[in-house]
PDB file of C-alpha atoms in Angstrom:
ATOM      1  CA  MET A   1     -14.216  -9.076  25.119  1.00 43.00           C
ATOM      2  CA  LYS A   2     -13.319  -8.835  21.228  1.00 42.00           C
ATOM      3  CA  TRP A   3     -10.118  -7.069  21.507  1.00 41.00           C
ATOM      4  CA  GLN A   4      -9.060  -9.460  24.490  1.00 45.00           C
ATOM      5  CA  ILE A   5      -9.648 -12.387  22.109  1.00 44.00           C
ATOM      6  CA  SER A   6      -8.097 -10.666  19.080  1.00 46.00           C
ATOM      7  CA  PHE A   7      -4.898 -10.027  21.090  1.00 48.00           C
ATOM      8  CA  GLY A   8      -4.897 -13.654  22.523  1.00 54.00           C
ATOM      9  CA  ARG A   9      -4.776 -14.969  19.098  1.00 61.00           C
ATOM     10  CA  PHE A  10      -1.874 -12.828  18.122  1.00 59.00           C
ATOM     11  CA  THR A  11       0.312 -13.187  21.323  1.00 72.00           C
ATOM     12  CA  PRO A  12       2.167 -16.174  20.352  1.00 71.00           C
ATOM     13  CA  THR A  13       3.367 -14.216  16.992  1.00 69.00           C
ATOM     14  CA  VAL A  14       4.156 -11.014  18.735  1.00 71.00           C
ATOM     15  CA  VAL A  15       6.058 -12.953  21.611  1.00 75.00           C
ATOM     16  CA  VAL A  16       8.185 -15.028  19.018  1.00 73.00           C
ATOM     17  CA  VAL A  17       8.832 -11.890  16.961  1.00 72.00           C
ATOM     18  CA  LEU A  18       9.869 -10.025  19.840  1.00 74.00           C
ATOM     19  CA  ALA A  19      12.223 -12.858  20.804  1.00 78.00           C
ATOM     20  CA  LEU A  20      13.856 -12.998  17.578  1.00 75.00           C
ATOM     21  CA  LEU A  21      14.541  -9.083  17.634  1.00 71.00           C
ATOM     22  CA  LEU A  22      16.017  -9.666  21.352  1.00 74.00           C
ATOM     23  CA  ILE A  23      18.423 -12.585  19.919  1.00 76.00           C
ATOM     24  CA  TRP A  24      19.148 -10.431  17.125  1.00 69.00           C
ATOM     25  CA  GLN A  25      20.615  -7.452  19.062  1.00 70.00           C
ATOM     26  CA  ILE A  26      22.200  -9.927  21.738  1.00 73.00           C
ATOM     27  CA  LEU A  27      24.130 -11.748  19.143  1.00 71.00           C
ATOM     28  CA  SER A  28      25.169  -8.473  17.331  1.00 68.00           C
ATOM     29  CA  TRP A  29      26.537  -7.183  20.535  1.00 66.00           C
ATOM     30  CA  PHE A  30      28.334 -10.458  21.316  1.00 67.00           C
ATOM     31  CA  LEU A  31      29.899 -10.848  18.088  1.00 61.00           C
ATOM     32  CA  VAL A  32      31.165  -7.360  18.391  1.00 58.00           C
ATOM     33  CA  ILE A  33      32.623  -7.957  21.876  1.00 61.00           C
ATOM     34  CA  LEU A  34      34.494 -10.823  20.724  1.00 58.00           C
ATOM     35  CA  GLU A  35      35.914  -9.092  17.898  1.00 56.00           C
ATOM     36  CA  VAL A  36      34.610 -11.259  15.125  1.00 53.00           C
ATOM     37  CA  PRO A  37      35.894  -9.987  11.718  1.00 52.00           C
ATOM     38  CA  LEU A  38      33.255  -8.220   9.834  1.00 49.00           C
ATOM     39  CA  ALA A  39      30.612  -8.821  12.773  1.00 46.00           C
ATOM     40  CA  GLN A  40      29.117  -5.469  12.576  1.00 47.00           C
ATOM     41  CA  SER A  41      28.549  -5.740   8.885  1.00 49.00           C
ATOM     42  CA  LYS A  42      26.879  -9.389   8.945  1.00 63.00           C
ATOM     43  CA  ILE A  43      24.532  -8.347  12.040  1.00 71.00           C
ATOM     44  CA  PRO A  44      23.733  -4.813  12.098  1.00 77.00           C
ATOM     45  CA  TYR A  45      22.254  -3.200  15.265  1.00 76.00           C
ATOM     46  CA  LEU A  46      18.662  -2.703  15.398  1.00 80.00           C
ATOM     47  CA  HIS A  47      18.953   0.818  16.756  1.00 78.00           C
ATOM     48  CA  GLU A  48      20.643   1.809  13.685  1.00 80.00           C
ATOM     49  CA  LEU A  49      18.783  -0.346  11.446  1.00 83.00           C
ATOM     50  CA  ALA A  50      15.660   1.937  12.930  1.00 85.00           C
ATOM     51  CA  PHE A  51      18.001   5.314  12.349  1.00 87.00           C
ATOM     52  CA  THR A  52      18.674   4.169   8.925  1.00 86.00           C
ATOM     53  CA  PHE A  53      15.094   3.767   8.110  1.00 88.00           C
ATOM     54  CA  SER A  54      13.991   7.073   9.593  1.00 88.00           C
ATOM     55  CA  SER A  55      16.143   8.620   7.400  1.00 87.00           C
ATOM     56  CA  TYR A  56      15.453   6.631   3.898  1.00 87.00           C
ATOM     57  CA  SER A  57      11.838   5.575   4.525  1.00 88.00           C
ATOM     58  CA  GLY A  58      10.771   7.573   1.611  1.00 90.00           C
ATOM     59  CA  THR A  59      13.077   5.930  -0.775  1.00 90.00           C
ATOM     60  CA  LEU A  60      11.990   2.270   0.403  1.00 91.00           C
ATOM     61  CA  PHE A  61       8.475   2.881   0.325  1.00 93.00           C
ATOM     62  CA  SER A  62       8.904   4.632  -3.137  1.00 93.00           C
ATOM     63  CA  GLU A  63      10.753   1.755  -4.645  1.00 92.00           C
ATOM     64  CA  GLY A  64       8.992  -0.546  -2.743  1.00 92.00           C
ATOM     65  CA  SER A  65       5.645   0.432  -4.425  1.00 93.00           C
ATOM     66  CA  VAL A  66       7.097  -0.045  -7.747  1.00 93.00           C
ATOM     67  CA  THR A  67       8.321  -3.698  -7.035  1.00 94.00           C
ATOM     68  CA  LEU A  68       4.577  -4.295  -5.446  1.00 94.00           C
ATOM     69  CA  THR A  69       2.771  -2.925  -8.316  1.00 94.00           C
ATOM     70  CA  ASN A  70       4.490  -5.198 -10.909  1.00 94.00           C
ATOM     71  CA  ALA A  71       4.313  -8.072  -8.295  1.00 95.00           C
ATOM     72  CA  VAL A  72       0.385  -7.568  -8.082  1.00 96.00           C
ATOM     73  CA  MET A  73       0.226  -7.391 -12.196  1.00 96.00           C
ATOM     74  CA  GLY A  74       2.179 -10.478 -12.524  1.00 95.00           C
ATOM     75  CA  PHE A  75       0.179 -12.216  -9.490  1.00 96.00           C
ATOM     76  CA  ALA A  76      -3.056 -11.371 -11.282  1.00 96.00           C
ATOM     77  CA  LEU A  77      -2.060 -12.330 -14.575  1.00 96.00           C
ATOM     78  CA  GLY A  78      -0.785 -15.884 -13.134  1.00 95.00           C
ATOM     79  CA  ALA A  79      -3.613 -16.382 -11.023  1.00 96.00           C
ATOM     80  CA  LEU A  80      -6.076 -16.053 -14.092  1.00 96.00           C
ATOM     81  CA  GLY A  81      -4.115 -18.088 -16.169  1.00 94.00           C
ATOM     82  CA  GLY A  82      -3.893 -20.922 -13.205  1.00 94.00           C
ATOM     83  CA  VAL A  83      -7.531 -20.832 -12.626  1.00 94.00           C
ATOM     84  CA  PHE A  84      -8.408 -21.140 -16.629  1.00 94.00           C
ATOM     85  CA  LEU A  85      -6.316 -23.805 -17.182  1.00 93.00           C
ATOM     86  CA  ALA A  86      -7.594 -25.764 -14.006  1.00 92.00           C
ATOM     87  CA  VAL A  87     -10.818 -25.367 -15.166  1.00 91.00           C
ATOM     88  CA  LEU A  88     -10.029 -26.765 -18.476  1.00 91.00           C
ATOM     89  CA  MET A  89      -8.216 -29.651 -16.847  1.00 90.00           C
ATOM     90  CA  SER A  90     -10.908 -30.401 -14.675  1.00 88.00           C
ATOM     91  CA  ILE A  91     -13.442 -30.710 -17.595  1.00 87.00           C
ATOM     92  CA  SER A  92     -10.991 -32.858 -20.085  1.00 85.00           C
ATOM     93  CA  LYS A  93      -8.935 -35.573 -19.100  1.00 85.00           C
ATOM     94  CA  TRP A  94      -7.161 -35.173 -22.262  1.00 88.00           C
ATOM     95  CA  VAL A  95      -6.385 -31.537 -21.614  1.00 87.00           C
ATOM     96  CA  GLU A  96      -4.990 -32.781 -18.183  1.00 85.00           C
ATOM     97  CA  GLN A  97      -2.815 -35.402 -19.686  1.00 87.00           C
ATOM     98  CA  LEU A  98      -1.605 -33.107 -22.228  1.00 86.00           C
ATOM     99  CA  ALA A  99      -0.832 -29.928 -20.161  1.00 86.00           C
ATOM    100  CA  PHE A 100      -0.271 -30.974 -16.580  1.00 83.00           C
ATOM    101  CA  PRO A 101       3.168 -32.699 -17.248  1.00 85.00           C
ATOM    102  CA  TYR A 102       4.231 -29.522 -19.062  1.00 84.00           C
ATOM    103  CA  ALA A 103       3.317 -27.199 -16.368  1.00 83.00           C
ATOM    104  CA  VAL A 104       5.257 -29.637 -13.827  1.00 84.00           C
ATOM    105  CA  ALA A 105       8.118 -29.616 -15.942  1.00 83.00           C
ATOM    106  CA  SER A 106       8.164 -25.554 -16.134  1.00 81.00           C
ATOM    107  CA  GLN A 107       8.730 -25.635 -12.509  1.00 80.00           C
ATOM    108  CA  MET A 108      11.846 -27.456 -12.911  1.00 83.00           C
ATOM    109  CA  ILE A 109      13.510 -24.531 -14.637  1.00 83.00           C
ATOM    110  CA  PRO A 110      15.663 -22.643 -11.875  1.00 84.00           C
ATOM    111  CA  ILE A 111      14.249 -19.134 -11.611  1.00 84.00           C
ATOM    112  CA  LEU A 112      17.782 -17.853 -11.261  1.00 82.00           C
ATOM    113  CA  GLY A 113      18.222 -19.051 -14.841  1.00 83.00           C
ATOM    114  CA  LEU A 114      15.061 -18.147 -16.162  1.00 87.00           C
ATOM    115  CA  ALA A 115      14.918 -14.448 -15.044  1.00 85.00           C
ATOM    116  CA  PRO A 116      17.741 -13.055 -17.081  1.00 85.00           C
ATOM    117  CA  ILE A 117      16.619 -14.892 -19.984  1.00 88.00           C
ATOM    118  CA  VAL A 118      13.232 -13.365 -19.935  1.00 89.00           C
ATOM    119  CA  TYR A 119      14.685 -10.101 -19.178  1.00 84.00           C
ATOM    120  CA  GLY A 120      17.211 -10.836 -21.983  1.00 84.00           C
ATOM    121  CA  ILE A 121      14.447 -11.476 -24.571  1.00 87.00           C
ATOM    122  CA  PHE A 122      12.106  -8.486 -23.863  1.00 86.00           C
ATOM    123  CA  ARG A 123      14.533  -6.073 -22.756  1.00 84.00           C
ATOM    124  CA  ASP A 124      11.713  -4.227 -20.481  1.00 86.00           C
ATOM    125  CA  GLU A 125      11.958  -4.079 -17.133  1.00 87.00           C
ATOM    126  CA  GLN A 126       8.301  -4.150 -16.319  1.00 89.00           C
ATOM    127  CA  ILE A 127       7.318  -6.782 -18.408  1.00 92.00           C
ATOM    128  CA  SER A 128       9.893  -9.195 -17.204  1.00 92.00           C
ATOM    129  CA  ARG A 129       8.862  -8.495 -13.949  1.00 92.00           C
ATOM    130  CA  VAL A 130       5.132  -9.229 -14.371  1.00 94.00           C
ATOM    131  CA  LEU A 131       6.087 -12.393 -16.375  1.00 94.00           C
ATOM    132  CA  ILE A 132       8.378 -13.864 -13.519  1.00 94.00           C
ATOM    133  CA  ALA A 133       5.903 -12.994 -11.187  1.00 94.00           C
ATOM    134  CA  ALA A 134       3.141 -14.655 -12.961  1.00 95.00           C
ATOM    135  CA  TYR A 135       5.327 -17.621 -13.643  1.00 93.00           C
ATOM    136  CA  MET A 136       5.927 -18.009  -9.888  1.00 92.00           C
ATOM    137  CA  THR A 137       1.996 -17.751  -9.312  1.00 94.00           C
ATOM    138  CA  PHE A 138       0.680 -19.755 -12.079  1.00 93.00           C
ATOM    139  CA  PHE A 139       1.587 -23.307 -10.831  1.00 92.00           C
ATOM    140  CA  PRO A 140       0.626 -23.319  -7.088  1.00 93.00           C
ATOM    141  CA  VAL A 141      -2.802 -21.868  -8.121  1.00 95.00           C
ATOM    142  CA  ALA A 142      -3.455 -24.146 -11.154  1.00 93.00           C
ATOM    143  CA  LEU A 143      -2.645 -27.384  -8.851  1.00 92.00           C
ATOM    144  CA  ASN A 144      -4.489 -26.090  -5.864  1.00 93.00           C
ATOM    145  CA  CYS A 145      -7.698 -24.987  -7.652  1.00 93.00           C
ATOM    146  CA  LEU A 146      -7.886 -28.153  -9.904  1.00 92.00           C
ATOM    147  CA  ARG A 147      -7.939 -30.264  -6.525  1.00 91.00           C
ATOM    148  CA  GLY A 148     -10.772 -27.690  -5.137  1.00 90.00           C
ATOM    149  CA  LEU A 149     -12.553 -28.197  -8.216  1.00 88.00           C
ATOM    150  CA  ARG A 150     -12.666 -32.048  -8.041  1.00 86.00           C
ATOM    151  CA  SER A 151     -13.484 -31.841  -4.220  1.00 84.00           C
ATOM    152  CA  ALA A 152     -17.189 -31.090  -4.802  1.00 79.00           C
ATOM    153  CA  ASP A 153     -19.797 -33.214  -2.945  1.00 77.00           C
ATOM    154  CA  PRO A 154     -20.644 -36.238  -5.154  1.00 80.00           C
ATOM    155  CA  HIS A 155     -24.217 -36.238  -3.758  1.00 80.00           C
ATOM    156  CA  ALA A 156     -24.694 -32.871  -4.576  1.00 79.00           C
ATOM    157  CA  LEU A 157     -22.980 -33.259  -8.128  1.00 77.00           C
ATOM    158  CA  GLU A 158     -25.610 -36.342  -8.420  1.00 78.00           C
ATOM    159  CA  LEU A 159     -28.592 -33.770  -7.601  1.00 79.00           C
ATOM    160  CA  MET A 160     -27.469 -31.139 -10.058  1.00 80.00           C
ATOM    161  CA  TYR A 161     -27.262 -33.662 -12.820  1.00 75.00           C
ATOM    162  CA  SER A 162     -30.769 -35.331 -11.698  1.00 76.00           C
ATOM    163  CA  TYR A 163     -32.207 -31.603 -12.477  1.00 71.00           C
ATOM    164  CA  ALA A 164     -30.483 -31.637 -15.755  1.00 73.00           C
ATOM    165  CA  ALA A 165     -28.397 -28.456 -14.781  1.00 74.00           C
ATOM    166  CA  LYS A 166     -26.222 -26.929 -17.322  1.00 80.00           C
ATOM    167  CA  PRO A 167     -22.106 -27.707 -17.101  1.00 77.00           C
ATOM    168  CA  TRP A 168     -21.494 -23.891 -16.627  1.00 79.00           C
ATOM    169  CA  SER A 169     -24.407 -24.261 -14.015  1.00 81.00           C
ATOM    170  CA  ILE A 170     -22.658 -26.861 -12.028  1.00 79.00           C
ATOM    171  CA  TYR A 171     -19.177 -25.138 -11.947  1.00 81.00           C
ATOM    172  CA  TRP A 172     -20.730 -21.534 -11.018  1.00 82.00           C
ATOM    173  CA  ARG A 173     -22.906 -22.865  -8.343  1.00 81.00           C
ATOM    174  CA  LEU A 174     -21.122 -25.980  -6.957  1.00 82.00           C
ATOM    175  CA  ARG A 175     -17.480 -26.664  -7.983  1.00 84.00           C
ATOM    176  CA  PHE A 176     -16.117 -22.992  -8.167  1.00 86.00           C
ATOM    177  CA  PRO A 177     -17.569 -22.011  -4.448  1.00 86.00           C
ATOM    178  CA  GLN A 178     -16.390 -25.562  -3.185  1.00 87.00           C
ATOM    179  CA  SER A 179     -12.792 -24.958  -4.642  1.00 89.00           C
ATOM    180  CA  LEU A 180     -12.287 -21.432  -3.117  1.00 90.00           C
ATOM    181  CA  PRO A 181     -10.522 -23.068   0.182  1.00 91.00           C
ATOM    182  CA  SER A 182      -8.079 -24.713  -1.968  1.00 92.00           C
ATOM    183  CA  LEU A 183      -7.655 -21.777  -4.705  1.00 93.00           C
ATOM    184  CA  PHE A 184      -6.985 -19.335  -1.665  1.00 94.00           C
ATOM    185  CA  SER A 185      -4.385 -21.710  -0.398  1.00 93.00           C
ATOM    186  CA  GLY A 186      -2.633 -21.540  -3.778  1.00 94.00           C
ATOM    187  CA  LEU A 187      -2.858 -17.758  -3.919  1.00 95.00           C
ATOM    188  CA  LYS A 188      -1.354 -17.420  -0.353  1.00 95.00           C
ATOM    189  CA  ILE A 189       1.697 -19.592  -1.391  1.00 94.00           C
ATOM    190  CA  ALA A 190       1.952 -17.678  -4.746  1.00 95.00           C
ATOM    191  CA  ALA A 191       1.600 -13.894  -3.503  1.00 95.00           C
ATOM    192  CA  PRO A 192       4.816 -13.819  -1.533  1.00 94.00           C
ATOM    193  CA  LEU A 193       6.639 -15.784  -4.575  1.00 94.00           C
ATOM    194  CA  ALA A 194       5.553 -13.205  -6.910  1.00 95.00           C
ATOM    195  CA  VAL A 195       7.070 -10.358  -4.872  1.00 95.00           C
ATOM    196  CA  THR A 196      10.163 -12.633  -4.360  1.00 93.00           C
ATOM    197  CA  GLY A 197      10.354 -12.804  -8.467  1.00 92.00           C
ATOM    198  CA  ALA A 198       9.831  -9.209  -8.881  1.00 92.00           C
ATOM    199  CA  ILE A 199      12.666  -8.277  -6.842  1.00 93.00           C
ATOM    200  CA  LEU A 200      14.759 -10.986  -8.819  1.00 90.00           C
ATOM    201  CA  VAL A 201      14.298  -9.357 -11.983  1.00 90.00           C
ATOM    202  CA  GLU A 202      15.132  -5.886 -10.945  1.00 89.00           C
ATOM    203  CA  LEU A 203      18.500  -7.487  -9.668  1.00 87.00           C
ATOM    204  CA  MET A 204      19.188  -8.308 -13.329  1.00 83.00           C
ATOM    205  CA  GLY A 205      19.763  -4.578 -14.412  1.00 76.00           C
ATOM    206  CA  ALA A 206      16.381  -2.539 -13.685  1.00 81.00           C
ATOM    207  CA  THR A 207      16.236   1.031 -12.929  1.00 86.00           C
ATOM    208  CA  ARG A 208      13.779   1.173 -10.264  1.00 89.00           C
ATOM    209  CA  GLY A 209      12.627  -1.102  -7.839  1.00 90.00           C
ATOM    210  CA  LEU A 210      13.791  -2.740  -4.093  1.00 91.00           C
ATOM    211  CA  GLY A 211      15.797  -5.114  -5.994  1.00 90.00           C
ATOM    212  CA  VAL A 212      17.861  -1.891  -7.586  1.00 90.00           C
ATOM    213  CA  ILE A 213      18.711  -0.295  -4.169  1.00 91.00           C
ATOM    214  CA  MET A 214      19.547  -3.783  -2.802  1.00 88.00           C
ATOM    215  CA  LEU A 215      21.861  -4.573  -5.357  1.00 86.00           C
ATOM    216  CA  ARG A 216      23.271  -1.196  -5.164  1.00 86.00           C
ATOM    217  CA  ASN A 217      23.979  -0.982  -1.488  1.00 83.00           C
ATOM    218  CA  LEU A 218      25.537  -4.482  -1.531  1.00 78.00           C
ATOM    219  CA  TYR A 219      28.005  -3.269  -4.330  1.00 77.00           C
ATOM    220  CA  TYR A 220      29.196  -0.350  -1.997  1.00 73.00           C
ATOM    221  CA  GLY A 221      29.904  -2.863   0.638  1.00 63.00           C
ATOM    222  CA  PRO A 222      29.881  -2.094   4.605  1.00 62.00           C
ATOM    223  CA  SER A 223      29.606   1.625   4.472  1.00 60.00           C
ATOM    224  CA  HIS A 224      26.063   1.181   3.246  1.00 75.00           C
ATOM    225  CA  ASN A 225      25.366  -2.026   5.285  1.00 80.00           C
ATOM    226  CA  TYR A 226      22.339  -0.975   7.010  1.00 83.00           C
ATOM    227  CA  MET A 227      20.535   0.346   3.990  1.00 88.00           C
ATOM    228  CA  PHE A 228      21.279  -3.131   2.112  1.00 87.00           C
ATOM    229  CA  TRP A 229      19.650  -4.818   5.443  1.00 88.00           C
ATOM    230  CA  LEU A 230      16.782  -2.636   5.189  1.00 90.00           C
ATOM    231  CA  THR A 231      16.071  -3.504   1.699  1.00 92.00           C
ATOM    232  CA  VAL A 232      16.037  -6.949   2.527  1.00 90.00           C
ATOM    233  CA  ILE A 233      13.789  -6.755   5.600  1.00 90.00           C
ATOM    234  CA  PHE A 234      11.628  -4.314   3.538  1.00 92.00           C
ATOM    235  CA  GLY A 235      11.247  -7.181   0.832  1.00 92.00           C
ATOM    236  CA  ALA A 236      10.373  -9.718   3.288  1.00 92.00           C
ATOM    237  CA  ALA A 237       7.631  -7.448   4.398  1.00 92.00           C
ATOM    238  CA  LEU A 238       6.341  -6.894   1.295  1.00 94.00           C
ATOM    239  CA  GLY A 239       5.752 -10.670   0.920  1.00 93.00           C
ATOM    240  CA  ILE A 240       4.235 -11.133   4.170  1.00 92.00           C
ATOM    241  CA  LEU A 241       1.834  -8.152   3.821  1.00 94.00           C
ATOM    242  CA  SER A 242       0.653  -9.614   0.481  1.00 95.00           C
ATOM    243  CA  TYR A 243       0.063 -12.936   1.955  1.00 94.00           C
ATOM    244  CA  LEU A 244      -1.895 -11.331   4.917  1.00 93.00           C
ATOM    245  CA  ILE A 245      -3.980  -9.256   2.046  1.00 95.00           C
ATOM    246  CA  VAL A 246      -4.871 -12.476   0.345  1.00 95.00           C
ATOM    247  CA  SER A 247      -5.608 -14.055   3.683  1.00 93.00           C
ATOM    248  CA  LEU A 248      -8.158 -11.170   4.741  1.00 93.00           C
ATOM    249  CA  ILE A 249      -9.751 -11.623   1.027  1.00 94.00           C
ATOM    250  CA  GLU A 250     -10.358 -15.211   1.883  1.00 92.00           C
ATOM    251  CA  ARG A 251     -11.828 -14.236   4.958  1.00 91.00           C
ATOM    252  CA  LEU A 252     -14.246 -11.945   3.392  1.00 91.00           C
ATOM    253  CA  VAL A 253     -14.958 -14.237   0.527  1.00 89.00           C
ATOM    254  CA  THR A 254     -15.063 -17.730   2.621  1.00 86.00           C
ATOM    255  CA  PRO A 255     -16.553 -16.713   5.827  1.00 84.00           C
ATOM    256  CA  TRP A 256     -18.380 -20.053   5.906  1.00 81.00           C
ATOM    257  CA  GLN A 257     -15.068 -21.708   6.352  1.00 78.00           C
ATOM    258  CA  PRO A 258     -15.033 -23.838   9.650  1.00 76.00           C
ATOM    259  CA  GLU A 259     -12.125 -21.903  11.193  1.00 74.00           C
ATOM    260  CA  PHE A 260     -13.812 -18.653  10.435  1.00 71.00           C
ATOM    261  CA  ARG A 261     -16.893 -19.641  11.683  1.00 68.00           C
ATOM    262  CA  LYS A 262     -15.402 -20.692  14.891  1.00 61.00           C
ATOM    263  CA  SER A 263     -13.456 -17.595  15.716  1.00 54.00           C
ATOM    264  CA  GLY A 264     -16.370 -15.453  14.877  1.00 50.00           C
ATOM    265  CA  GLY A 265     -18.518 -17.341  17.336  1.00 46.00           C
ATOM    266  CA  ASP A 266     -16.110 -17.270  19.704  1.00 48.00           C
ATOM    267  CA  GLU A 267     -16.176 -13.210  19.306  1.00 45.00           C
TER     268      GLU A 267
END
C-alpha cells in the first residue's frame, strides 16, 4: 500500500519527464529531416547523450563534485549569515531599517557583473565560488526567516511573557520552531541558486569544476556538442539534487507540518 501511494504521488512527474524526453527526441529527428542548419548541434539525440555519458561519466562526477562541494560551503555560509541577520532584524526595528534596504540593494547587482569582480579581487577560484554561492543564498534565507520569526502565535507570545520567559527562551522555544517552514522555503530557493553561482564563477577562469568543462566544450564547437549538453544537464541535475536534499531535511526536521502529517496518515 505504501509503495502504491508513493508511486501515485510521483506519477505526474514521471509522465511529464517522459513526455519532455519524447518531444526532445522527436524534435531532434524532425529538424535533421528538414535539414535545418546546425539542428543536430542545437538539439542532440538522446541516445548519443547516453552514449557520451557512459564514456565520460567519471569526468562529470569528478568535476561536478568540485562544484557541489564549493556550492554547499557557500550555501552554508550564506544560510548562517541570513539567519543571523533575520534574528537581528526581528529583535530590533532599528537594525531592520538600517540593514534591510542594503540587503535589498545588494540583490540589484547583476550576478554576471559581480562574479568576475569577486574573482578578480581574490584570485582564488574556491574562495570566489564560496562567496558567490553565499551571496546567492543570503537574501532568500534572510527574507523568509524574518517572515517566519514574525509569524509566531500572538497568544503563545503573551503566554510566555506572562511567565516572564527570557528573550532567548522565547526565540528558542517559540519563534525559531515556528519560523522553520518559512526558513526551509528560503533554503529550497537558495540551494539551486548556490550551485548556479558556483558554476558561474568557474566560467570566469577556474581550473576545475563543471563550469570549466562546460566552457571548454563550448569553445570546441559541434565536435564536442554532446559533452557540452551533458555538462548543462548535469549542472541542472545538481541544482535539482540540492533542492531535493533540502526538502528531505525539511521533512525530517519539521514532520509536524500539515502536508507531512497528511501524507504520513495516508500511508
